[in-house]
Every structure is written in C-alpha cells, then in structure tokens.
Amino acid sequence: MKKLSYTLLFASGLVFGQFFEKGKVFTRQDTLKGSNTEFRNFWDVKKYDLSVEPDFEQKSIKGNNIISFEITKDVINPVFQIDLQQPMKADKVEGSFPIANYKQDGDFIFITTSKKFKKGEKYTINIIYSGKPTIAKNAPWDGGWVFTKDEKGNPWMTAADEGIGASIWLPTKDIWSDEPDNGVIMKIITPNDLVGVGNGRLTDKKTTGSKTTYTWEVKNPINAYSIIPSIGKYVNFKDVFEGEKGKLDLDYWVIDYNLDKAKKQFQQVKPMLSAFEYWFGPYPFYEDSYKLVESPHLGMEHQSNVAYGNKYQNGYLGRDLSGTGVGLNWDFIIIHESGHEWFANNITAKDQADMWIHESFTNYSETLFTEKYMDKKSADIYVQGIRKLIDNDIPIIGQYGVRNEGSGDMYPKGANMLHTIRQVINNDEKFRQILRGLNKDFYHQTVTTQQIEKYISSKSGIDFSTVFDQYLRTIKIPTLEYTQNGNTLKFRYTDVVKNLKLPIIINGSQTINPTEEWQTVKLTKDTPVELNPNYYINYYNTK
C-alpha cells in the first residue's frame, strides 16, 4: 500500500460533513476532536512522560511529551492523530517506529507511517513542542493558560482546560475515552525562586544553574484535562486522613502569605473526605495522595491536584448558591471540586456530551455532604434551593462525537434528578450502596450514560429509563395536576415523556403512580394532601 499523501488523507478516510444543533454548526474539526476516528481507534495510551517549562515574560511554554501506547488491532500504514491546538506547534516528532512524515494541520498533528502494526505491540511517540498557548480570558470557564501575579507581584502560572481540552498546551490524544492507564510523569521546570506543583506525588527536585525541575508522578489513570502544572511562590504543609483504605496523605500547596489562612480553612478537608467515603466509597487515588493547590482562578477538579481559589471563605466566593443560607456552612470549592475525585476522575464520561455524569453527581455531593456534616433537613433545603438556578434551556445531554456539552443544568437539575430518584427508591441505605457500587464497579473507568442509567435501574430494581429520558433529554419538568374533594384525590401528569414511570409518595406514606390519564385514589384523611417537595416536579392544583 503506497504512502498516503496528506491531501488524500481525508478523502480516503472518514467523511466529515457539517451538521447542526439548534443553530450551532459542527465541522470536521469538531469531529476530529470529539470522535474515536480511524486515526485514534487502533491505539491505546498507556503513559505520558512530559516536561513543561513556562516563560512568564513571553507568556510561552515549551517542553516535550513521550506518549507510550499499545496497538489494539492489526493495521497497515496507519495515520496517527495527535492533538495540539494552535498557536502551539510541534518542533519535532520522533517515534520508536518508522515515521514516513508528519504534518501539523490546524489543531492536529498527523503522523503517516509505513509499517504493519500488530495488536499488542507497544511503541512511543515523542513530541517536542513550544509556543504561546491560548490565554484564558475567564478561567476556569473558557479554558487556557493563566499568566498573572500574586498579591506581592510574583509570577503565578497555571492552566484550566476541561472544556477546551488539554491540547491547548500539551500534545496528547485529547479524547476523554482514552486515559493513560499507567499514569503520568510530569517535570515542571521553573526559575529557582518559584515552585512547580503537579499531580500525584513529588518524586524528585533537582536544581541546575538558575532553574529547578520538579518531578511529579501519577500512578493511576488520569483524564487529560486534569494534567495541570501550577507555578508560583508556593509553600507546603501536610496532614494525614485515616480513611477506609488506611492512611491517606494530604498535601497542601498555597501561596506563601496565605499559609495561616489555609491551615484554618483546609480543616474542612477531613470532614469532607469522611462524608464522601461514607457515601461514595474509598477515595479513589490513595497511591497519588489528596492535594489542594491554590490557584489564581476559582477552582477545578484536577485529579490528586484540586485547584483551590475560593479565597479562604465559605460558600461560593462568600455567596450561597442555594439562597437558603445552608451553603455558607462550608467551603464550596473544597466540597464540590473534591467530589469530582469520585465523579469525573474515578468515573469519567467517554464523551463530553455525557458530562452530566461528572457534574450531576458532584453537584449532588454538596447535598450529601451537607446531610452528613449537618443534617438531612438542611440537605433537603439546600438541594431544593438550587432549583432557582435551573434554566431548562436545552437538554442536559449534548451532541455526541463533537466535544459538545449539554446545558449547564447538568449541575442543579441533574442533582435534583438524583434527589428525585432517591425519593423513589425510598431506602437511603440502598441508595448509598448504589453510589458506592458505581465507584467500585466502574473504578478508574470511562463510561457512557447508558451504563450509568442501566446500573442504577438494575441495582435499585426500578426501571428509571423514562425518568432519565425526562430529565436528561428534554427540558420539560413533570407537572402533577390534581384536585381534591374530601378524601378523594384526582390527579395526572402533564409535560412528560411518553409512559413516564415516576411514582411519588403523598401524605408521607401513600404511593401513587401518575400517568397522563386522570386517576382517582382514596386518601386516609380529608385534610389537604401533603405533597413532598423533594421530588423535582411541579404541583398544580386545578381547583
């Protein structure tokens, strides 16, 4: 088979058309970024061994990434796709196999080969890169690198790239479904007066001339957007948590002048870990430790390297998102971003369209923490309070294969969906075991929405398929229309998917199974029916 020319590459491969979603045009570029294309589907990443050296004055970075991988099926003369977004560039590409040529086109590097690859073979690609990465305008939401200064005028640098992708600065296989199974080694090269903090554990520190190299190692699989260096005037303090799997090392890196504040505020970490291990099972990364790293932006769930920027105050920058006052009893970023260690980092969605798996469960972790840390009444008040943040603009699940997220409702609406499912199960211990089972049975895995939906239905013994359809795939909220005449209640559902199966408990113990048809039931008393506000449904008295 003769070597493919670059101009013929796509003509002989996938067909990338444009398609639309509510006014948004998706292109070939989106498909290349979001799909497991023929340039990705024959190799599995095993490890990243990378270095990164930022230049504060030039707002640039340089380094290299050795990508270790295994061939997953026999293939002849394949083309490898490595993601590296403009304006970053590949200065050199080397492989432990013959490379015919490579070309950088837009946000991708395509490596053409002249070789038969066999399933099970292992190779490496080493990419030396440099450039001025995308600068975040409003990290962590828009994504990019941050080059700023701390309060004393010292350089402070990091990145946040969940949405836009790690390839804004690092050459990677930038797709959520393929994590490096054997982890990451990251060398951060800094001026001697600054400190480089990465994921996992610090394994080496070496000073040569005016520069210091900090080597960090992650032993577990990790999503690419979690691989983040932070560089600044950091100081370190440590602690230990006695957890379900033994001693968990706690590692804190904060800007030097905030040390006293951090020692006080971070006392919330142990109650958080205790609550989440109760609800979700053991912290998923004991080998890599738990770490909080102060960041110049609000925060992000970087695995074993949680970015913290909540300014050492409770709530969300001092505000309670629920509007109830309950959220001012704890630090939102410590709780929420740490909850992602279970949902996002331990269990990772294969496709960005299924990001609700990360955000709905983690948003609900705020409620579960409140229940364990305070009481159930406060937790119910909190989760009901965040409903005011729901827009019901577009469905929670996005478009597959194009790096497209669904509605931001995946946070509060997703949490209230889970709270509703919990009411239907009506057994908190069973619900807890389902959450723990998810983290055990999908330990360190990437998953689909279908897997999570089927798991919850199977383990609960209740078919929740229409409930997931209702809340994840439509913007309609079920409405229970009812009228009461003495001890007779007449009721039906409106604004629901076909054959919605969502039973609800009224008067504290009586279960009804509304449909779109009117039904009547006899109540045990003729006082006004007691409707449970913990279900995320609308109640409408037609009388």
Coordinates of C-alpha atoms in Angstrom, one line a residue:
M1 CA 0.0 0.0 0.0
K2 CA 1.6 3.2 -1.1
K3 CA 2.1 6.1 1.3
L4 CA -0.9 8.4 1.6
S5 CA -0.4 12.0 0.7
Y6 CA -1.8 14.5 3.2
T7 CA -4.2 15.9 0.6
L8 CA -5.7 12.5 0.1
L9 CA -5.9 11.6 3.8
F10 CA -9.4 12.6 4.5
A11 CA -10.8 11.7 1.0
S12 CA -9.8 8.1 1.7
G13 CA -10.9 8.1 5.3
L14 CA -13.8 9.5 7.2
V15 CA -16.3 11.8 5.6
F16 CA -16.7 14.9 7.7
G17 CA -19.8 16.9 6.9
Q18 CA -21.3 19.8 8.6
F19 CA -24.4 19.2 10.8
F20 CA -26.4 21.4 13.1
E21 CA -27.8 21.6 16.6
K22 CA -30.1 24.5 17.3
G23 CA -28.1 26.9 15.3
K24 CA -24.7 25.5 16.1
V25 CA -22.6 24.3 13.2
F26 CA -20.3 21.3 13.8
T27 CA -17.5 20.8 11.4
R28 CA -14.8 18.3 10.5
Q29 CA -12.6 19.8 13.2
D30 CA -15.2 19.1 15.8
T31 CA -15.5 15.5 14.7
L32 CA -11.7 15.1 14.8
K33 CA -11.6 16.5 18.3
G34 CA -14.6 14.6 19.7
S35 CA -14.8 11.2 17.9
N36 CA -12.8 8.0 18.1
T37 CA -11.8 8.3 14.5
E38 CA -9.7 5.9 12.3
F39 CA -6.7 8.0 13.4
R40 CA -7.3 7.1 17.1
N41 CA -9.2 3.8 17.2
F42 CA -6.2 1.4 16.8
W43 CA -4.0 2.6 19.7
D44 CA -4.4 2.9 23.4
V45 CA -2.4 5.4 25.5
K46 CA -0.5 3.8 28.4
K47 CA 1.5 6.6 29.8
Y48 CA 2.6 10.2 29.3
D49 CA 6.1 11.3 30.3
L50 CA 6.2 15.0 29.8
S51 CA 8.1 18.2 30.6
V52 CA 6.8 21.7 30.6
E53 CA 8.8 25.0 31.1
P54 CA 6.7 28.2 31.1
D55 CA 8.2 31.6 30.4
F56 CA 6.3 34.3 32.3
E57 CA 7.6 37.3 30.4
Q58 CA 6.9 35.8 27.0
K59 CA 3.7 34.0 28.1
S60 CA 5.0 31.0 26.3
I61 CA 5.8 27.4 27.2
K62 CA 8.0 24.6 25.8
G63 CA 8.6 21.0 26.6
N64 CA 8.1 17.5 25.3
N65 CA 5.7 14.6 25.8
I66 CA 6.7 10.9 25.3
I67 CA 3.4 9.1 24.6
S68 CA 3.6 5.4 25.4
F69 CA 0.9 3.3 23.7
E70 CA -0.3 -0.2 22.7
I71 CA -1.7 -1.2 19.4
T72 CA -5.2 -2.6 19.8
K73 CA -5.8 -4.2 16.4
D74 CA -3.8 -5.2 13.4
V75 CA -3.4 -2.2 11.0
I76 CA -1.3 -1.4 7.9
N77 CA 0.3 2.0 7.3
P78 CA -2.0 3.9 9.7
V79 CA -2.1 7.6 10.3
F80 CA -1.8 8.7 14.0
Q81 CA -3.7 11.8 15.1
I82 CA -2.1 13.8 18.0
D83 CA -3.9 16.9 19.2
L84 CA -2.1 20.2 19.7
Q85 CA -4.1 23.3 19.3
Q86 CA -2.9 26.5 17.6
P87 CA -0.9 28.5 18.1
M88 CA 1.2 25.8 19.8
K89 CA 3.5 23.9 17.4
A90 CA 5.3 20.6 17.2
D91 CA 9.0 21.4 16.8
K92 CA 10.0 17.7 16.3
V93 CA 8.2 14.4 16.2
E94 CA 10.0 11.1 16.8
G95 CA 8.8 7.6 17.1
S96 CA 10.1 4.2 18.1
F97 CA 8.8 3.0 14.7
P98 CA 9.4 4.3 11.2
I99 CA 7.6 7.6 10.5
A100 CA 7.1 8.4 6.9
N101 CA 6.2 12.0 7.6
Y102 CA 4.2 14.2 9.8
K103 CA 2.2 17.4 9.2
Q104 CA 0.5 19.8 11.6
D105 CA -2.8 20.9 10.3
G106 CA -4.8 23.3 12.5
D107 CA -5.2 21.8 15.9
F108 CA -3.8 18.4 14.9
I109 CA -0.6 16.6 14.1
F110 CA -1.0 13.7 11.6
I111 CA 1.8 11.2 11.6
T112 CA 2.0 9.0 8.5
T113 CA 3.6 5.5 8.8
S114 CA 4.9 2.8 6.5
K115 CA 4.6 -0.3 8.7
K116 CA 2.4 -3.2 9.6
F117 CA 1.3 -2.8 13.3
K118 CA 0.1 -5.9 15.2
K119 CA -2.2 -6.0 18.1
G120 CA -0.4 -6.0 21.4
E121 CA 2.7 -4.2 20.2
K122 CA 4.0 -1.3 22.2
Y123 CA 5.6 1.9 21.0
T124 CA 6.3 5.5 21.8
I125 CA 5.9 8.9 20.1
N126 CA 8.0 11.8 21.4
I127 CA 6.8 15.3 20.5
I128 CA 8.9 18.3 21.3
Y129 CA 6.6 21.4 21.4
S130 CA 6.7 25.1 22.0
G131 CA 4.6 28.3 21.6
K132 CA 2.3 30.8 23.2
P133 CA -0.8 28.8 24.4
T134 CA -4.3 30.1 24.4
I135 CA -4.6 32.6 27.3
A136 CA -7.7 32.1 29.5
K137 CA -9.9 35.2 29.5
N138 CA -12.0 33.9 32.4
A139 CA -10.5 30.8 33.8
P140 CA -11.6 28.2 34.6
W141 CA -14.8 28.5 32.4
D142 CA -13.3 29.5 29.0
G143 CA -10.1 27.5 29.3
G144 CA -6.5 28.3 28.7
W145 CA -3.3 29.3 30.5
V146 CA -3.1 31.9 33.2
F147 CA -0.1 34.1 33.5
T148 CA -0.7 36.5 36.4
K149 CA 0.9 37.8 39.6
D150 CA 0.2 37.2 43.2
E151 CA -0.5 40.0 45.7
K152 CA 3.2 40.5 46.1
G153 CA 3.9 40.8 42.4
N154 CA 5.4 37.4 42.0
P155 CA 4.7 35.3 38.8
W156 CA 1.8 32.9 39.2
M157 CA 1.0 30.5 36.3
T158 CA -1.3 27.5 35.7
A159 CA -3.9 26.2 33.2
A160 CA -7.5 25.1 33.2
D161 CA -8.7 23.3 30.2
E162 CA -11.6 20.9 30.8
G163 CA -13.9 22.3 28.1
I164 CA -11.3 23.3 25.5
G165 CA -9.0 20.4 26.0
A166 CA -5.5 19.7 27.4
S167 CA -4.2 20.0 23.8
I168 CA -4.3 23.8 24.2
W169 CA -0.8 23.4 25.6
L170 CA 0.2 19.7 25.6
P171 CA 0.4 17.3 22.6
T172 CA -1.9 14.5 23.6
K173 CA -4.6 12.0 22.5
D174 CA -7.2 14.5 23.7
I175 CA -10.3 12.4 23.9
W176 CA -11.9 11.5 27.2
S177 CA -12.3 7.8 26.4
D178 CA -8.6 7.2 26.4
E179 CA -6.7 7.9 29.6
P180 CA -3.1 6.8 30.2
D181 CA -3.6 3.6 32.1
N182 CA -0.2 3.7 33.8
G183 CA -0.4 7.3 34.7
V184 CA 1.8 10.3 34.1
I185 CA 5.3 11.6 34.9
M186 CA 5.4 15.4 34.7
K187 CA 8.6 17.5 35.0
I188 CA 7.9 21.2 35.7
I189 CA 10.9 23.4 35.1
T190 CA 10.9 26.8 36.9
P191 CA 13.2 29.6 37.9
N192 CA 14.8 28.8 41.3
D193 CA 12.7 31.3 43.2
L194 CA 9.4 29.6 42.1
V195 CA 7.9 26.2 42.8
G196 CA 6.3 23.8 40.4
V197 CA 3.3 21.7 41.6
G198 CA 1.8 18.9 39.6
N199 CA -0.5 15.9 40.0
G200 CA 0.3 12.9 42.2
R201 CA 3.4 12.8 44.3
L202 CA 6.6 14.8 44.2
T203 CA 9.3 12.3 43.4
D204 CA 12.3 14.5 42.7
K205 CA 13.6 18.0 42.9
K206 CA 16.8 19.0 41.1
T207 CA 18.4 22.4 40.7
T208 CA 20.7 23.1 37.8
G209 CA 22.0 26.7 37.5
S210 CA 19.1 29.1 37.6
K211 CA 16.4 26.5 37.1
T212 CA 14.8 23.8 39.3
T213 CA 13.0 20.8 37.9
Y214 CA 10.2 19.3 40.0
T215 CA 9.2 15.8 39.0
W216 CA 5.7 14.6 39.8
E217 CA 4.3 11.1 39.3
V218 CA 0.7 9.8 38.9
K219 CA 0.3 6.1 39.2
N220 CA -3.4 5.9 38.3
P221 CA -5.2 6.5 35.1
I222 CA -6.0 10.2 34.7
N223 CA -8.1 12.3 32.3
A224 CA -6.0 14.6 30.2
Y225 CA -7.7 17.8 31.3
S226 CA -6.6 17.0 34.9
I227 CA -2.9 17.1 34.0
I228 CA -2.1 20.6 35.2
P229 CA 1.1 22.3 36.3
S230 CA 1.0 25.2 38.8
I231 CA 3.9 27.5 39.2
G232 CA 4.3 30.2 41.9
K233 CA 5.6 31.2 45.3
Y234 CA 4.2 28.0 46.9
V235 CA 4.8 26.7 50.4
N236 CA 3.7 23.3 51.6
F237 CA 2.1 21.7 54.6
K238 CA 0.9 18.2 55.1
D239 CA -1.6 16.1 57.1
V240 CA -2.9 12.5 57.2
F241 CA -6.5 11.2 56.9
E242 CA -7.4 7.9 58.5
G243 CA -9.6 6.6 55.7
E244 CA -11.3 3.4 54.6
K245 CA -8.1 2.1 52.8
G246 CA -5.7 3.3 55.6
K247 CA -3.7 6.4 55.8
L248 CA -4.3 8.9 53.0
D249 CA -1.6 11.6 52.7
L250 CA -3.0 15.1 52.5
D251 CA -0.7 17.6 50.7
Y252 CA -1.4 21.3 50.6
W253 CA 0.4 23.9 48.4
V254 CA -0.5 27.6 48.9
I255 CA 0.9 31.0 48.2
D256 CA 3.3 31.8 51.0
Y257 CA 1.4 34.7 52.5
N258 CA -1.8 32.6 52.8
L259 CA -0.3 29.8 54.9
D260 CA -2.2 30.7 58.1
K261 CA -5.5 31.1 56.3
A262 CA -5.0 27.8 54.6
K263 CA -4.2 25.9 57.7
K264 CA -7.5 27.1 59.2
Q265 CA -9.8 26.8 56.1
F266 CA -8.4 23.4 55.0
Q267 CA -9.6 21.8 58.2
Q268 CA -12.8 21.2 56.2
V269 CA -10.9 18.5 54.2
K270 CA -11.1 15.7 56.7
P271 CA -14.9 16.1 57.3
M272 CA -15.3 16.2 53.5
L273 CA -13.3 13.0 53.0
S274 CA -15.2 11.3 55.8
A275 CA -18.6 12.2 54.3
F276 CA -17.6 11.3 50.7
E277 CA -16.0 8.0 51.7
Y278 CA -19.3 7.2 53.6
W279 CA -21.4 8.0 50.5
F280 CA -19.1 7.0 47.6
G281 CA -16.6 4.6 49.0
P282 CA -12.8 5.0 49.5
Y283 CA -11.0 8.0 48.0
P284 CA -10.0 6.6 44.5
F285 CA -6.4 7.7 44.5
Y286 CA -4.7 6.7 47.7
E287 CA -1.5 5.9 45.8
D288 CA -1.3 9.5 44.5
S289 CA -2.4 11.3 47.7
Y290 CA -5.0 14.0 48.0
K291 CA -3.8 17.5 47.2
L292 CA -5.2 21.1 47.3
V293 CA -3.3 23.6 45.3
E294 CA -4.1 27.3 45.5
S295 CA -4.9 28.7 42.1
P296 CA -5.4 32.2 40.6
H297 CA -8.8 31.1 39.4
L298 CA -11.8 29.8 41.3
G299 CA -11.1 26.1 41.1
M300 CA -11.1 22.9 39.2
E301 CA -11.2 19.1 39.9
H302 CA -7.7 18.3 38.7
Q303 CA -7.1 14.7 39.8
S304 CA -4.9 14.5 43.0
N305 CA -4.3 18.2 42.4
V306 CA -7.5 20.0 43.2
A307 CA -7.2 23.7 42.2
Y308 CA -8.5 26.0 45.0
G309 CA -9.2 29.7 44.5
N310 CA -12.2 30.4 46.8
K311 CA -10.2 33.0 48.8
Y312 CA -10.4 31.1 52.1
Q313 CA -14.1 31.7 52.7
N314 CA -17.2 29.6 53.0
G315 CA -19.8 29.4 50.3
Y316 CA -19.1 30.2 46.6
L317 CA -16.8 33.2 47.0
G318 CA -18.8 34.1 50.1
R319 CA -22.2 33.5 48.5
D320 CA -24.7 30.7 49.0
L321 CA -25.7 29.4 45.6
S322 CA -28.9 27.9 47.1
G323 CA -30.0 31.2 48.5
T324 CA -31.0 29.4 51.7
G325 CA -28.0 30.1 54.0
V326 CA -27.1 26.4 54.2
G327 CA -24.3 26.7 51.7
L328 CA -22.5 29.3 53.9
N329 CA -21.6 26.5 56.4
W330 CA -18.9 25.1 54.2
D331 CA -16.3 26.0 51.5
F332 CA -18.0 25.3 48.1
I333 CA -14.7 24.7 46.2
I334 CA -13.3 22.3 48.8
I335 CA -16.5 20.3 48.7
H336 CA -17.6 20.4 45.1
E337 CA -14.2 20.1 43.4
S338 CA -13.2 17.3 45.7
G339 CA -16.4 15.5 45.0
H340 CA -15.2 15.2 41.4
E341 CA -12.4 12.9 42.6
W342 CA -15.2 10.2 42.6
F343 CA -17.3 11.5 39.7
A344 CA -15.2 12.8 36.8
N345 CA -11.8 11.5 37.9
N346 CA -12.6 8.0 39.1
I347 CA -15.6 7.6 36.9
T348 CA -15.1 9.6 33.7
A349 CA -17.5 10.0 30.8
K350 CA -16.3 8.7 27.5
D351 CA -17.8 11.6 25.6
Q352 CA -18.2 15.2 26.7
A353 CA -21.9 15.0 25.8
D354 CA -22.2 12.8 28.9
M355 CA -20.6 15.4 31.2
W356 CA -23.7 15.2 33.4
I357 CA -22.1 12.1 34.9
H358 CA -19.4 14.4 36.3
E359 CA -21.5 17.4 37.3
S360 CA -24.9 16.0 38.4
F361 CA -23.4 13.5 40.9
T362 CA -20.8 16.1 42.1
N363 CA -23.4 18.8 42.5
Y364 CA -25.5 16.3 44.5
S365 CA -22.4 15.6 46.5
E366 CA -22.9 19.0 48.0
T367 CA -26.3 17.9 49.3
L368 CA -24.9 14.6 50.6
F369 CA -22.0 16.3 52.4
T370 CA -24.5 18.7 54.0
E371 CA -26.6 15.8 55.2
K372 CA -23.6 14.1 56.8
Y373 CA -21.9 17.3 58.1
M374 CA -25.1 18.9 59.3
D375 CA -28.5 17.1 59.0
K376 CA -31.0 15.8 56.4
K377 CA -33.4 18.7 56.8
S378 CA -30.6 21.2 55.9
A379 CA -29.6 19.0 52.9
D380 CA -33.2 18.9 51.6
I381 CA -33.4 22.7 51.9
Y382 CA -30.1 23.1 50.0
V383 CA -31.0 20.9 47.1
Q384 CA -34.4 22.5 46.7
G385 CA -32.8 25.9 46.9
I386 CA -30.5 25.4 43.9
R387 CA -33.5 24.8 41.7
K388 CA -33.7 28.5 41.1
L389 CA -30.5 28.2 39.1
I390 CA -32.1 25.8 36.6
D391 CA -32.8 27.4 33.1
N392 CA -34.4 24.4 31.2
D393 CA -32.9 25.9 28.1
I394 CA -31.6 22.8 26.2
P395 CA -31.2 19.2 27.2
I396 CA -28.5 18.1 29.7
I397 CA -27.0 15.6 27.3
G398 CA -25.1 17.2 24.4
Q399 CA -24.3 16.2 20.8
Y400 CA -22.0 13.1 20.7
G401 CA -18.7 12.9 18.9
V402 CA -18.0 16.7 18.6
R403 CA -16.8 17.7 22.1
N404 CA -20.2 19.3 22.8
E405 CA -21.5 19.8 26.3
G406 CA -25.2 19.9 27.1
S407 CA -26.9 22.5 29.3
G408 CA -25.4 23.9 32.4
D409 CA -28.5 22.5 34.0
M410 CA -26.4 19.3 34.4
Y411 CA -25.4 20.8 37.8
P412 CA -28.6 21.8 39.7
K413 CA -31.2 20.0 37.6
G414 CA -29.0 16.8 37.5
A415 CA -28.7 17.0 41.2
N416 CA -32.4 17.3 41.7
M417 CA -33.0 14.4 39.3
L418 CA -30.8 12.2 41.5
H419 CA -32.6 13.5 44.6
T420 CA -35.9 12.6 42.9
I421 CA -34.6 9.1 42.1
R422 CA -33.5 8.8 45.7
Q423 CA -37.1 9.5 46.8
V424 CA -38.5 6.8 44.5
I425 CA -36.0 4.2 45.8
N426 CA -37.2 5.3 49.3
N427 CA -34.3 3.5 51.0
D428 CA -31.3 5.6 51.8
E429 CA -29.0 2.7 52.6
K430 CA -29.8 1.1 49.2
F431 CA -29.2 4.5 47.5
R432 CA -25.9 4.8 49.3
Q433 CA -24.8 1.3 48.2
I434 CA -25.7 2.2 44.6
L435 CA -23.4 5.2 44.8
R436 CA -20.6 3.2 46.4
G437 CA -21.2 0.4 43.9
L438 CA -20.8 2.8 41.0
N439 CA -17.4 3.8 42.2
K440 CA -16.4 0.3 42.9
D441 CA -17.7 -1.4 39.7
F442 CA -16.6 1.4 37.4
Y443 CA -13.3 2.1 39.3
H444 CA -10.9 4.0 37.2
Q445 CA -13.0 3.6 34.1
T446 CA -14.5 5.7 31.3
V447 CA -18.3 5.1 30.9
T448 CA -21.4 6.0 28.9
T449 CA -24.7 7.4 30.0
Q450 CA -26.3 4.1 29.2
Q451 CA -24.0 2.2 31.5
I452 CA -24.8 4.6 34.4
E453 CA -28.6 4.5 33.7
K454 CA -28.7 0.7 33.5
Y455 CA -26.6 0.3 36.6
I456 CA -29.0 2.5 38.7
S457 CA -32.1 0.7 37.4
S458 CA -30.6 -2.7 37.9
K459 CA -29.3 -2.2 41.4
S460 CA -32.4 -0.4 42.6
G461 CA -34.8 -2.9 41.0
I462 CA -36.7 0.0 39.5
D463 CA -36.8 1.0 35.8
F464 CA -35.7 4.6 35.7
S465 CA -35.2 4.7 31.9
T466 CA -38.1 7.2 31.4
V467 CA -37.0 9.3 34.3
F468 CA -33.6 9.7 32.7
D469 CA -35.2 10.5 29.4
Q470 CA -37.4 13.1 31.1
Y471 CA -34.7 15.0 32.9
L472 CA -31.6 14.4 30.7
R473 CA -33.1 14.5 27.2
T474 CA -36.0 17.0 27.5
I475 CA -36.4 20.5 29.0
K476 CA -39.9 19.6 30.4
I477 CA -40.5 19.3 34.1
P478 CA -43.2 16.9 35.1
T479 CA -46.3 18.6 36.4
L480 CA -48.7 16.8 38.7
E481 CA -52.1 18.2 38.2
Y482 CA -54.5 17.4 41.0
T483 CA -57.8 18.3 42.6
Q484 CA -59.0 17.1 46.0
N485 CA -62.6 16.6 47.1
G486 CA -62.7 15.4 50.7
N487 CA -60.7 12.2 50.9
T488 CA -60.7 11.7 47.1
L489 CA -57.7 12.8 45.1
K490 CA -57.9 13.1 41.3
F491 CA -54.5 13.5 39.5
R492 CA -52.5 13.1 36.3
Y493 CA -49.1 14.1 34.8
T494 CA -48.6 16.7 32.1
D495 CA -45.4 17.8 30.4
V496 CA -43.9 14.3 30.5
V497 CA -42.3 11.9 28.1
K498 CA -44.5 9.1 26.9
N499 CA -45.2 6.5 29.7
L500 CA -43.2 8.3 32.3
K501 CA -42.8 5.9 35.3
L502 CA -42.3 8.3 38.2
P503 CA -44.2 7.2 41.3
I504 CA -44.5 9.7 44.1
I505 CA -45.3 9.4 47.8
I506 CA -48.0 11.6 49.2
N507 CA -49.1 12.2 52.8
G508 CA -45.8 10.7 53.9
S509 CA -46.5 7.1 53.1
Q510 CA -49.1 6.6 50.3
T511 CA -47.7 5.9 46.8
I512 CA -49.4 7.0 43.7
N513 CA -48.4 6.2 40.1
P514 CA -49.5 9.1 37.9
T515 CA -49.8 8.8 34.2
E516 CA -51.1 11.2 31.5
E517 CA -54.6 9.9 32.2
W518 CA -56.7 11.1 35.1
Q519 CA -56.9 8.7 38.1
T520 CA -58.5 8.9 41.5
V521 CA -57.5 7.4 44.8
K522 CA -58.9 7.5 48.3
L523 CA -56.9 9.2 50.9
T524 CA -56.7 8.2 54.6
K525 CA -57.9 11.7 55.6
D526 CA -59.7 14.6 54.1
T527 CA -57.2 17.3 55.1
P528 CA -55.2 18.9 52.3
V529 CA -52.9 16.4 50.6
E530 CA -49.3 16.6 51.7
L531 CA -47.0 16.8 48.7
N532 CA -43.3 16.1 49.0
P533 CA -41.1 19.0 47.8
N534 CA -38.1 16.7 47.4
Y535 CA -39.4 15.4 44.1
Y536 CA -38.3 17.8 41.3
I537 CA -41.8 18.1 39.8
N538 CA -44.3 20.9 39.6
Y539 CA -47.5 20.6 41.6
Y540 CA -50.6 22.3 40.2
N541 CA -54.0 22.3 42.0
T542 CA -56.6 22.6 39.2
K543 CA -59.4 23.5 41.6

